[in-house]
Coordinates of N, CA and C in Angstrom, one line a residue:
I1045 N -85.7 -112.0 -271.9 CA -84.9 -111.2 -272.8 C -83.4 -111.3 -272.3
R1046 N -82.6 -111.7 -273.2 CA -81.2 -112.1 -272.8 C -80.1 -111.1 -273.2
D1047 N -79.0 -111.2 -272.6 CA -77.8 -110.5 -272.9 C -77.7 -109.0 -272.7
F1048 N -78.7 -108.5 -272.0 CA -78.6 -107.1 -271.6 C -79.6 -106.8 -270.5
C1049 N -79.3 -105.6 -269.8 CA -80.2 -105.3 -268.7 C -81.3 -104.4 -269.2
L1050 N -82.5 -104.6 -268.6 CA -83.7 -103.8 -268.9 C -84.4 -103.5 -267.6
S1051 N -85.3 -102.5 -267.8 CA -86.1 -102.1 -266.6 C -87.5 -102.2 -267.2
R1052 N -88.4 -102.8 -266.4 CA -89.8 -102.9 -266.8 C -90.7 -102.2 -265.7
G1053 N -91.5 -101.3 -266.1 CA -92.4 -100.6 -265.2 C -93.8 -101.1 -265.5
L1054 N -94.5 -101.4 -264.5 CA -95.9 -101.7 -264.6 C -96.7 -100.5 -264.1
G1055 N -97.9 -100.3 -264.7 CA -98.6 -99.1 -264.3 C -100.0 -99.1 -264.9
D1056 N -100.7 -98.1 -264.5 CA -102.1 -97.9 -264.9 C -102.2 -96.5 -265.5
V1057 N -103.0 -96.4 -266.5 CA -103.4 -95.1 -267.1 C -104.9 -95.1 -267.0
Y1058 N -105.5 -93.9 -266.6 CA -106.9 -93.9 -266.4 C -107.5 -93.0 -267.4
K1059 N -108.6 -93.5 -268.0 CA -109.4 -92.7 -269.0 C -110.3 -91.8 -268.3
R1060 N -110.8 -90.8 -269.0 CA -111.7 -89.9 -268.4 C -113.0 -90.5 -267.8
Q1061 N -113.4 -91.7 -268.3 CA -114.5 -92.4 -267.7 C -114.2 -93.2 -266.5
G1062 N -112.9 -93.1 -266.1 CA -112.5 -93.8 -264.9 C -112.0 -95.2 -265.1
Q1063 N -112.0 -95.7 -266.3 CA -111.6 -97.0 -266.6 C -110.0 -97.1 -266.6
C1064 N -109.5 -98.2 -266.0 CA -108.1 -98.4 -265.9 C -107.6 -99.1 -267.1
I1065 N -106.5 -98.6 -267.7 CA -105.8 -99.3 -268.8 C -104.5 -99.8 -268.2
E1066 N -104.3 -101.1 -268.2 CA -103.1 -101.8 -267.7 C -102.0 -101.7 -268.7
C1067 N -100.8 -101.3 -268.2 CA -99.7 -101.0 -269.1 C -98.4 -101.7 -268.6
S1068 N -97.5 -101.9 -269.6 CA -96.1 -102.3 -269.3 C -95.2 -101.3 -270.1
H1069 N -94.1 -100.9 -269.4 CA -93.2 -99.9 -270.0 C -91.8 -100.5 -269.9
F1070 N -91.2 -100.8 -271.0 CA -89.8 -101.5 -271.0 C -88.8 -100.4 -271.4
L1071 N -87.8 -100.3 -270.6 CA -86.7 -99.3 -270.9 C -85.4 -100.1 -270.9
P1072 N -84.4 -99.7 -271.7 CA -83.1 -100.2 -271.6 C -82.5 -99.9 -270.2
G1073 N -81.9 -100.9 -269.6 CA -81.6 -100.9 -268.2 C -80.7 -99.7 -267.7
F1074 N -79.8 -99.2 -268.5 CA -78.9 -98.2 -268.0 C -79.2 -96.8 -268.5
S1075 N -80.5 -96.6 -268.9 CA -80.8 -95.3 -269.5 C -82.0 -94.6 -268.8
R1076 N -82.2 -94.8 -267.6 CA -83.3 -94.2 -266.9 C -83.3 -92.7 -266.9
D1077 N -82.1 -92.1 -266.9 CA -82.0 -90.7 -266.8 C -81.9 -90.0 -268.2
K1078 N -81.9 -90.8 -269.2 CA -81.8 -90.3 -270.6 C -83.2 -90.2 -271.2
K1079 N -83.3 -89.3 -272.1 CA -84.6 -89.1 -272.9 C -84.4 -90.0 -274.1
L1080 N -85.2 -91.0 -274.3 CA -85.2 -92.0 -275.4 C -86.5 -92.0 -276.1
N1081 N -86.4 -92.4 -277.4 CA -87.6 -92.6 -278.2 C -88.3 -93.8 -277.7
C1082 N -89.6 -93.8 -278.0 CA -90.5 -94.9 -277.5 C -91.4 -95.4 -278.5
I1083 N -91.6 -96.7 -278.6 CA -92.5 -97.3 -279.5 C -93.7 -97.7 -278.6
V1084 N -94.9 -97.4 -279.1 CA -96.2 -97.8 -278.4 C -96.7 -99.0 -279.3
Y1085 N -96.8 -100.1 -278.6 CA -97.3 -101.3 -279.3 C -98.8 -101.4 -279.1
L1086 N -99.6 -101.5 -280.3 CA -101.0 -101.6 -280.2 C -101.4 -103.0 -280.6
H1087 N -101.9 -103.8 -279.7 CA -102.3 -105.2 -280.0 C -103.5 -105.3 -280.9
G1088 N -103.7 -106.4 -281.6 CA -104.8 -106.5 -282.5 C -106.0 -107.1 -281.8
N1089 N -107.1 -107.3 -282.6 CA -108.3 -107.9 -282.1 C -108.0 -109.2 -281.4
S1090 N -108.6 -109.4 -280.3 CA -108.4 -110.7 -279.5 C -107.0 -110.8 -278.9
G1091 N -106.2 -109.7 -278.9 CA -104.9 -109.7 -278.4 C -104.8 -109.0 -277.0
C1092 N -103.5 -108.9 -276.6 CA -103.3 -108.2 -275.3 C -101.8 -107.7 -275.4
R1093 N -101.4 -107.0 -274.3 CA -100.1 -106.4 -274.3 C -99.0 -107.4 -274.4
L1094 N -99.3 -108.7 -274.0 CA -98.2 -109.7 -274.1 C -97.8 -109.9 -275.6
D1095 N -98.6 -109.6 -276.5 CA -98.2 -109.7 -277.9 C -97.0 -108.9 -278.2
A1096 N -96.7 -107.8 -277.5 CA -95.6 -106.9 -277.7 C -94.2 -107.6 -277.4
F1097 N -94.3 -108.7 -276.7 CA -93.0 -109.4 -276.3 C -92.2 -109.8 -277.6
S1098 N -92.9 -109.9 -278.7 CA -92.2 -110.3 -279.9 C -91.2 -109.2 -280.5
I1099 N -91.4 -107.9 -280.0 CA -90.6 -106.8 -280.5 C -89.8 -106.2 -279.5
V1100 N -90.0 -106.5 -278.2 CA -89.3 -105.8 -277.1 C -87.8 -105.9 -277.2
E1101 N -87.3 -107.0 -277.4 CA -85.9 -107.2 -277.4 C -85.2 -106.4 -278.5
N1102 N -85.7 -106.5 -279.7 CA -85.1 -105.8 -280.8 C -85.1 -104.3 -280.6
F1103 N -86.1 -103.7 -280.1 CA -86.1 -102.2 -279.8 C -85.2 -101.9 -278.7
L1104 N -85.2 -102.6 -277.6 CA -84.3 -102.3 -276.5 C -82.9 -102.4 -276.8
R1105 N -82.5 -103.3 -277.7 CA -81.1 -103.3 -278.2 C -80.7 -102.0 -278.9
E1106 N -81.7 -101.3 -279.5 CA -81.4 -100.1 -280.2 C -81.7 -98.8 -279.2
N1107 N -81.8 -99.1 -277.9 CA -82.0 -98.0 -277.0 C -83.3 -97.3 -277.2
I1108 N -84.4 -98.1 -277.6 CA -85.7 -97.5 -277.8 C -86.6 -98.2 -276.8
Q1109 N -87.4 -97.4 -276.1 CA -88.3 -97.9 -275.1 C -89.5 -98.5 -275.8
V1110 N -90.2 -99.5 -275.2 CA -91.4 -100.1 -275.7 C -92.5 -99.9 -274.6
F1111 N -93.6 -99.4 -275.0 CA -94.7 -99.2 -274.1 C -95.9 -100.0 -274.7
C1112 N -96.5 -100.9 -273.9 CA -97.6 -101.7 -274.4 C -98.7 -101.7 -273.4
F1113 N -99.9 -101.9 -273.8 CA -101.0 -101.8 -272.9 C -102.2 -102.7 -273.4
D1114 N -103.1 -103.0 -272.5 CA -104.3 -103.7 -272.9 C -105.4 -102.7 -273.2
F1115 N -105.9 -102.7 -274.4 CA -107.0 -101.8 -274.7 C -108.2 -102.1 -273.7
T1116 N -109.0 -101.1 -273.3 CA -110.1 -101.4 -272.5 C -111.0 -102.5 -273.1
G1117 N -111.4 -103.4 -272.3 CA -112.2 -104.6 -272.8 C -111.3 -105.7 -273.2
S1118 N -110.0 -105.6 -273.1 CA -109.0 -106.6 -273.4 C -108.0 -106.8 -272.2
G1119 N -107.5 -108.0 -272.2 CA -106.4 -108.3 -271.2 C -106.9 -108.0 -269.8
L1120 N -106.1 -107.3 -269.0 CA -106.3 -107.0 -267.7 C -107.0 -105.6 -267.5
S1121 N -107.2 -104.8 -268.5 CA -107.8 -103.5 -268.4 C -109.3 -103.6 -268.1
D1122 N -109.8 -102.5 -267.6 CA -111.2 -102.4 -267.3 C -112.0 -102.5 -268.6
G1123 N -113.3 -102.8 -268.4 CA -114.2 -102.8 -269.6 C -114.5 -104.2 -270.0
E1124 N -115.7 -104.4 -270.5 CA -116.2 -105.7 -270.8 C -116.1 -106.0 -272.3
Y1125 N -116.2 -104.9 -273.1 CA -116.3 -105.2 -274.6 C -115.3 -104.3 -275.3
I1126 N -114.9 -104.7 -276.5 CA -114.1 -103.9 -277.4 C -115.0 -103.4 -278.5
S1127 N -114.6 -102.3 -279.2 CA -115.5 -101.7 -280.2 C -114.8 -101.7 -281.5
L1128 N -113.7 -102.5 -281.7 CA -113.0 -102.6 -283.0 C -112.6 -101.2 -283.5
G1129 N -112.2 -100.4 -282.6 CA -111.5 -99.1 -283.0 C -112.3 -97.9 -282.6
H1130 N -113.5 -97.9 -282.4 CA -114.3 -96.7 -282.1 C -113.9 -96.1 -280.8
F1131 N -113.8 -96.8 -279.7 CA -113.4 -96.3 -278.4 C -111.9 -96.6 -278.1
E1132 N -111.3 -97.5 -278.8 CA -109.9 -97.8 -278.6 C -109.1 -96.5 -279.0
R1133 N -109.5 -95.7 -279.9 CA -108.7 -94.5 -280.2 C -108.6 -93.6 -278.9
E1134 N -109.6 -93.6 -278.1 CA -109.5 -92.9 -276.8 C -108.4 -93.5 -275.9
D1135 N -108.3 -94.8 -275.9 CA -107.2 -95.4 -275.1 C -105.9 -95.0 -275.6
V1136 N -105.7 -94.9 -276.9 CA -104.4 -94.5 -277.5 C -104.1 -93.0 -277.1
K1137 N -105.2 -92.2 -277.2 CA -105.0 -90.8 -276.8 C -104.6 -90.7 -275.4
C1138 N -105.2 -91.4 -274.5 CA -104.8 -91.4 -273.1 C -103.3 -91.8 -272.9
V1139 N -102.9 -92.9 -273.5 CA -101.6 -93.4 -273.4 C -100.6 -92.4 -273.9
M1140 N -100.9 -91.8 -275.1 CA -100.0 -90.8 -275.6 C -99.8 -89.6 -274.7
E1141 N -100.9 -89.1 -274.1 CA -100.8 -88.0 -273.1 C -100.0 -88.4 -272.0
H1142 N -100.1 -89.6 -271.5 CA -99.3 -90.1 -270.4 C -97.8 -90.1 -270.7
L1143 N -97.5 -90.7 -271.9 CA -96.1 -90.7 -272.3 C -95.5 -89.4 -272.5
R1144 N -96.3 -88.5 -273.1 CA -95.7 -87.1 -273.3 C -95.5 -86.4 -272.0
S1145 N -96.1 -86.8 -270.9 CA -95.8 -86.2 -269.6 C -94.6 -86.7 -268.9
L1146 N -94.0 -87.8 -269.5 CA -92.8 -88.4 -268.8 C -91.5 -87.7 -269.4
P1147 N -90.6 -87.3 -268.5 CA -89.4 -86.6 -268.9 C -88.4 -87.6 -269.7
S1148 N -88.6 -88.9 -269.5 CA -87.7 -89.8 -270.1 C -88.1 -90.2 -271.5
V1149 N -89.2 -89.7 -272.0 CA -89.7 -90.1 -273.3 C -89.5 -89.0 -274.3
G1150 N -88.8 -89.4 -275.4 CA -88.5 -88.5 -276.5 C -89.6 -88.6 -277.6
K1151 N -89.2 -88.9 -278.8 CA -90.2 -89.1 -279.9 C -91.0 -90.4 -279.6
I1152 N -92.2 -90.4 -280.1 CA -93.1 -91.5 -279.9 C -93.5 -92.1 -281.3
G1153 N -93.4 -93.4 -281.5 CA -93.8 -94.1 -282.7 C -94.9 -95.1 -282.3
I1154 N -95.7 -95.5 -283.3 CA -96.8 -96.5 -283.1 C -96.4 -97.7 -283.9
W1155 N -96.6 -98.9 -283.2 CA -96.3 -100.2 -283.9 C -97.7 -100.9 -283.9

């Protein structure tokens, strides 16, 4: 991502079943202490959080954070299988709870 500073945080969110959801959190570089809106990128079937790279630069330019993650059963997250939405909604719920607990996150949108 060119022409501006950014901060990328890697982390894990854990589901109630103990499964690890691998995450990446992109923030505009000079806004760590500010409360900014955040877009949560949900990858499609057979995708992973790397698919979010196509939108990261555009949102960071507008001072909007981007949070992406691998659904359980996808990418680097725990789990062997996907359920095409049935269990993935629990992943989204866990991610939203995590983001709402962060003081730097304002409003949250879904992409």
